[in-house]
PDB file of C-alpha atoms in Angstrom:
ATOM      1  CA  UNK A  28     -77.410  46.025  44.956  1.00 56.00           C
ATOM      2  CA  UNK A  29     -79.025  47.920  42.168  1.00 63.00           C
ATOM      3  CA  UNK A  30     -82.574  46.792  40.883  1.00 65.00           C
ATOM      4  CA  UNK A  31     -84.132  47.774  38.032  1.00 63.00           C
ATOM      5  CA  UNK A  32     -87.755  47.531  37.441  1.00 59.00           C
ATOM      6  CA  UNK A  33     -89.843  48.479  34.155  1.00 61.00           C
ATOM      7  CA  UNK A  34     -93.510  48.519  33.932  1.00 59.00           C
ATOM      8  CA  UNK A  35     -95.062  46.973  30.893  1.00 62.00           C
ATOM      9  CA  UNK A  36     -97.337  49.959  29.955  1.00 57.00           C
ATOM     10  CA  UNK A  37     -94.808  52.714  30.572  1.00 52.00           C
ATOM     11  CA  UNK A  38     -91.300  53.503  30.239  1.00 48.00           C
ATOM     12  CA  UNK A  39     -90.864  54.760  33.759  1.00 48.00           C
ATOM     13  CA  UNK A  40     -87.928  53.085  35.601  1.00 47.00           C
ATOM     14  CA  UNK A  41     -87.551  52.553  38.970  1.00 48.00           C
ATOM     15  CA  UNK A  42     -83.958  52.330  40.492  1.00 49.00           C
ATOM     16  CA  UNK A  43     -83.036  51.902  43.983  1.00 50.00           C
ATOM     17  CA  UNK A  44     -79.644  52.646  45.019  1.00 50.00           C
ATOM     18  CA  UNK A  45     -77.926  51.633  48.355  1.00 52.00           C
ATOM     19  CA  UNK A  46     -77.468  54.348  50.585  1.00 52.00           C
ATOM     20  CA  UNK A  47     -73.601  53.692  50.933  1.00 50.00           C
ATOM     21  CA  UNK A  48     -73.016  55.093  47.374  1.00 51.00           C
ATOM     22  CA  UNK A  49     -74.679  58.360  47.997  1.00 50.00           C
ATOM     23  CA  UNK A  50     -72.812  58.934  51.302  1.00 53.00           C
ATOM     24  CA  UNK A  51     -69.319  58.527  49.566  1.00 51.00           C
ATOM     25  CA  UNK A  52     -67.568  61.923  48.843  1.00 53.00           C
ATOM     26  CA  UNK A  53     -66.722  62.385  45.174  1.00 52.00           C
ATOM     27  CA  UNK A  54     -63.401  64.310  45.676  1.00 52.00           C
ATOM     28  CA  UNK A  55     -60.045  64.193  43.932  1.00 50.00           C
ATOM     29  CA  UNK A  56     -58.424  62.830  47.264  1.00 50.00           C
ATOM     30  CA  UNK A  57     -60.999  59.983  46.985  1.00 50.00           C
ATOM     31  CA  UNK A  58     -59.955  59.062  43.636  1.00 50.00           C
ATOM     32  CA  UNK A  59     -56.061  59.823  44.126  1.00 51.00           C
ATOM     33  CA  UNK A  60     -56.159  57.100  47.157  1.00 53.00           C
ATOM     34  CA  UNK A  61     -58.335  54.451  45.458  1.00 57.00           C
ATOM     35  CA  UNK A  62     -56.468  54.730  41.825  1.00 56.00           C
ATOM     36  CA  UNK A  63     -53.035  55.090  43.245  1.00 66.00           C
ATOM     37  CA  UNK A  64     -50.626  52.627  41.570  1.00 78.00           C
ATOM     38  CA  UNK A  65     -47.672  50.750  43.329  1.00 81.00           C
ATOM     39  CA  UNK A  66     -44.147  50.220  41.741  1.00 85.00           C
ATOM     40  CA  UNK A  67     -43.881  46.560  41.783  1.00 86.00           C
ATOM     41  CA  UNK A  68     -40.640  46.469  39.492  1.00 88.00           C
ATOM     42  CA  UNK A  69     -38.550  44.949  42.448  1.00 89.00           C
ATOM     43  CA  UNK A  70     -40.989  42.076  42.851  1.00 89.00           C
ATOM     44  CA  UNK A  71     -41.083  41.605  39.284  1.00 87.00           C
ATOM     45  CA  UNK A  72     -37.271  41.293  39.080  1.00 87.00           C
ATOM     46  CA  UNK A  73     -37.200  38.819  42.169  1.00 87.00           C
ATOM     47  CA  UNK A  74     -39.609  36.559  40.539  1.00 87.00           C
ATOM     48  CA  UNK A  75     -37.338  36.576  37.256  1.00 86.00           C
ATOM     49  CA  UNK A  76     -34.192  35.691  39.127  1.00 83.00           C
ATOM     50  CA  UNK A  77     -36.225  32.914  41.088  1.00 83.00           C
ATOM     51  CA  UNK A  78     -37.444  31.494  37.639  1.00 81.00           C
ATOM     52  CA  UNK A  79     -33.823  31.578  36.316  1.00 77.00           C
ATOM     53  CA  UNK A  80     -32.496  29.993  39.295  1.00 71.00           C
ATOM     54  CA  UNK A  81     -34.871  27.097  38.832  1.00 66.00           C
ATOM     55  CA  UNK A  82     -33.982  26.665  35.330  1.00 62.00           C
ATOM     56  CA  UNK A  83     -30.212  26.501  36.088  1.00 56.00           C
ATOM     57  CA  UNK A  84     -30.859  24.081  38.904  1.00 57.00           C
ATOM     58  CA  UNK A  85     -32.787  21.506  36.318  1.00 55.00           C
ATOM     59  CA  UNK A  86     -29.690  22.098  33.789  1.00 58.00           C
ATOM     60  CA  UNK A  87     -31.611  23.606  31.282  1.00 55.00           C
ATOM     61  CA  UNK A  88     -29.536  24.166  28.221  1.00 55.00           C
ATOM     62  CA  UNK A  89     -31.117  26.948  25.775  1.00 58.00           C
ATOM     63  CA  UNK A  90     -31.164  26.115  22.009  1.00 56.00           C
ATOM     64  CA  UNK A  91     -28.421  28.351  20.956  1.00 57.00           C
ATOM     65  CA  UNK A  92     -25.987  26.365  23.029  1.00 56.00           C
ATOM     66  CA  UNK A  93     -26.964  22.729  21.385  1.00 59.00           C
ATOM     67  CA  UNK A  94     -24.454  21.630  18.635  1.00 71.00           C
ATOM     68  CA  UNK A  95     -25.429  22.016  14.963  1.00 71.00           C
ATOM     69  CA  UNK A  96     -24.774  18.561  14.438  1.00 72.00           C
ATOM     70  CA  UNK A  97     -27.399  17.491  16.857  1.00 80.00           C
ATOM     71  CA  UNK A  98     -30.036  19.938  15.496  1.00 82.00           C
ATOM     72  CA  UNK A  99     -29.475  18.653  11.857  1.00 84.00           C
ATOM     73  CA  UNK A 100     -29.871  14.984  13.039  1.00 85.00           C
ATOM     74  CA  UNK A 101     -33.019  16.062  14.811  1.00 86.00           C
ATOM     75  CA  UNK A 102     -34.265  17.975  11.825  1.00 88.00           C
ATOM     76  CA  UNK A 103     -33.590  14.892   9.443  1.00 89.00           C
ATOM     77  CA  UNK A 104     -35.137  12.662  11.979  1.00 89.00           C
ATOM     78  CA  UNK A 105     -38.299  14.927  12.020  1.00 91.00           C
ATOM     79  CA  UNK A 106     -38.731  15.371   8.294  1.00 92.00           C
ATOM     80  CA  UNK A 107     -38.438  11.740   7.763  1.00 92.00           C
ATOM     81  CA  UNK A 108     -41.134  11.047  10.527  1.00 92.00           C
ATOM     82  CA  UNK A 109     -43.228  13.663   8.899  1.00 93.00           C
ATOM     83  CA  UNK A 110     -42.894  11.991   5.649  1.00 93.00           C
ATOM     84  CA  UNK A 111     -43.860   8.559   7.060  1.00 94.00           C
ATOM     85  CA  UNK A 112     -46.854  10.030   8.641  1.00 94.00           C
ATOM     86  CA  UNK A 113     -47.978  11.431   5.526  1.00 94.00           C
ATOM     87  CA  UNK A 114     -47.436   8.065   3.466  1.00 94.00           C
ATOM     88  CA  UNK A 115     -49.308   6.328   6.282  1.00 95.00           C
ATOM     89  CA  UNK A 116     -52.368   8.709   5.611  1.00 94.00           C
ATOM     90  CA  UNK A 117     -52.142   8.034   1.960  1.00 94.00           C
ATOM     91  CA  UNK A 118     -52.142   4.415   2.466  1.00 95.00           C
ATOM     92  CA  UNK A 119     -54.906   4.394   4.935  1.00 95.00           C
ATOM     93  CA  UNK A 120     -57.089   6.288   2.343  1.00 94.00           C
ATOM     94  CA  UNK A 121     -56.216   3.530  -0.223  1.00 94.00           C
ATOM     95  CA  UNK A 122     -57.493   0.850   2.259  1.00 94.00           C
ATOM     96  CA  UNK A 123     -60.660   2.792   2.743  1.00 94.00           C
ATOM     97  CA  UNK A 124     -61.280   2.803  -0.948  1.00 92.00           C
ATOM     98  CA  UNK A 125     -60.402  -1.016  -1.244  1.00 91.00           C
ATOM     99  CA  UNK A 126     -62.945  -1.496   1.748  1.00 91.00           C
ATOM    100  CA  UNK A 127     -65.657   0.221  -0.337  1.00 89.00           C
ATOM    101  CA  UNK A 128     -64.966  -1.739  -3.421  1.00 86.00           C
ATOM    102  CA  UNK A 129     -64.802  -5.237  -1.790  1.00 83.00           C
ATOM    103  CA  UNK A 130     -68.031  -4.537   0.222  1.00 83.00           C
ATOM    104  CA  UNK A 131     -70.162  -3.838  -2.878  1.00 79.00           C
ATOM    105  CA  UNK A 132     -72.459  -6.767  -3.366  1.00 70.00           C
ATOM    106  CA  UNK A 133     -73.717  -6.166  -7.021  1.00 71.00           C
ATOM    107  CA  UNK A 134     -73.171  -9.131  -9.369  1.00 66.00           C
ATOM    108  CA  UNK A 135     -72.354  -7.282 -12.578  1.00 70.00           C
ATOM    109  CA  UNK A 136     -70.822  -4.060 -11.022  1.00 68.00           C
ATOM    110  CA  UNK A 137     -67.998  -6.017  -9.564  1.00 68.00           C
ATOM    111  CA  UNK A 138     -64.396  -4.637 -10.681  1.00 79.00           C
ATOM    112  CA  UNK A 139     -61.776  -7.314 -10.066  1.00 81.00           C
ATOM    113  CA  UNK A 140     -59.297  -5.599 -11.971  1.00 85.00           C
ATOM    114  CA  UNK A 141     -59.578  -2.272 -10.037  1.00 87.00           C
ATOM    115  CA  UNK A 142     -59.398  -4.219  -6.640  1.00 87.00           C
ATOM    116  CA  UNK A 143     -56.373  -6.095  -7.670  1.00 90.00           C
ATOM    117  CA  UNK A 144     -54.437  -3.106  -8.746  1.00 93.00           C
ATOM    118  CA  UNK A 145     -55.457  -1.155  -5.520  1.00 93.00           C
ATOM    119  CA  UNK A 146     -54.362  -4.251  -3.544  1.00 94.00           C
ATOM    120  CA  UNK A 147     -50.866  -4.276  -5.288  1.00 95.00           C
ATOM    121  CA  UNK A 148     -50.443  -0.430  -4.909  1.00 95.00           C
ATOM    122  CA  UNK A 149     -51.238  -0.682  -0.991  1.00 95.00           C
ATOM    123  CA  UNK A 150     -48.942  -3.820  -0.687  1.00 95.00           C
ATOM    124  CA  UNK A 151     -45.960  -1.696  -2.366  1.00 96.00           C
ATOM    125  CA  UNK A 152     -46.989   1.367   0.059  1.00 95.00           C
ATOM    126  CA  UNK A 153     -46.688  -0.804   3.010  1.00 95.00           C
ATOM    127  CA  UNK A 154     -43.268  -2.240   1.816  1.00 96.00           C
ATOM    128  CA  UNK A 155     -41.994   1.285   1.265  1.00 94.00           C
ATOM    129  CA  UNK A 156     -43.324   2.422   4.840  1.00 94.00           C
ATOM    130  CA  UNK A 157     -41.577  -0.536   6.315  1.00 94.00           C
ATOM    131  CA  UNK A 158     -38.245   0.421   4.596  1.00 94.00           C
ATOM    132  CA  UNK A 159     -38.578   3.942   5.673  1.00 93.00           C
ATOM    133  CA  UNK A 160     -39.167   2.875   9.345  1.00 92.00           C
ATOM    134  CA  UNK A 161     -36.204   0.608   9.101  1.00 92.00           C
ATOM    135  CA  UNK A 162     -34.222   3.324   7.849  1.00 90.00           C
ATOM    136  CA  UNK A 163     -35.265   5.901  10.349  1.00 87.00           C
ATOM    137  CA  UNK A 164     -34.670   3.424  13.318  1.00 88.00           C
ATOM    138  CA  UNK A 165     -30.914   2.918  12.087  1.00 86.00           C
ATOM    139  CA  UNK A 166     -30.228   6.459  11.940  1.00 77.00           C
TER     140      UNK A 166
END
C-alpha cells in the first residue's frame, strides 16, 4: 500500500513503498511471463457454436427467411399504429388546452366560442381515432 503525505509548509513528499515491490526483479523474463498472451480462439469458436445450437433449438428464424408478405403487413401495422399514437398525442394537447380554457374564472374574459370550437375539434379527432383503431383491428 502506498501512502502519500504532504506537509502544509513545505513541498516535501514522503512515500513509503512496500518492500515486496523493491524485491521484484525487473528483467525481460519477468515481463514476458507476466504479459504473455494466450490463444483463446478455440474457446471463442466453441462458445459461438454453443450459442448457435441454442438458437436452433428455440426455432429461431432469421429475418431474411421471413416472407416478404408478412413483413409488408407488419410494416403497415406499425405505420398505422405510429400514426394513431401521434393523433392521440395531438388530441391530448387539445384536451389540455380545453382544460385551461374551462378553468378560467373570469366573468368577462370567457371565450365560449373558442371552447365550443375546440370541443367540436376534439370530438372529431376522437371519432377519427376510433375509426383508425377499428381499421387496425380489422386488418
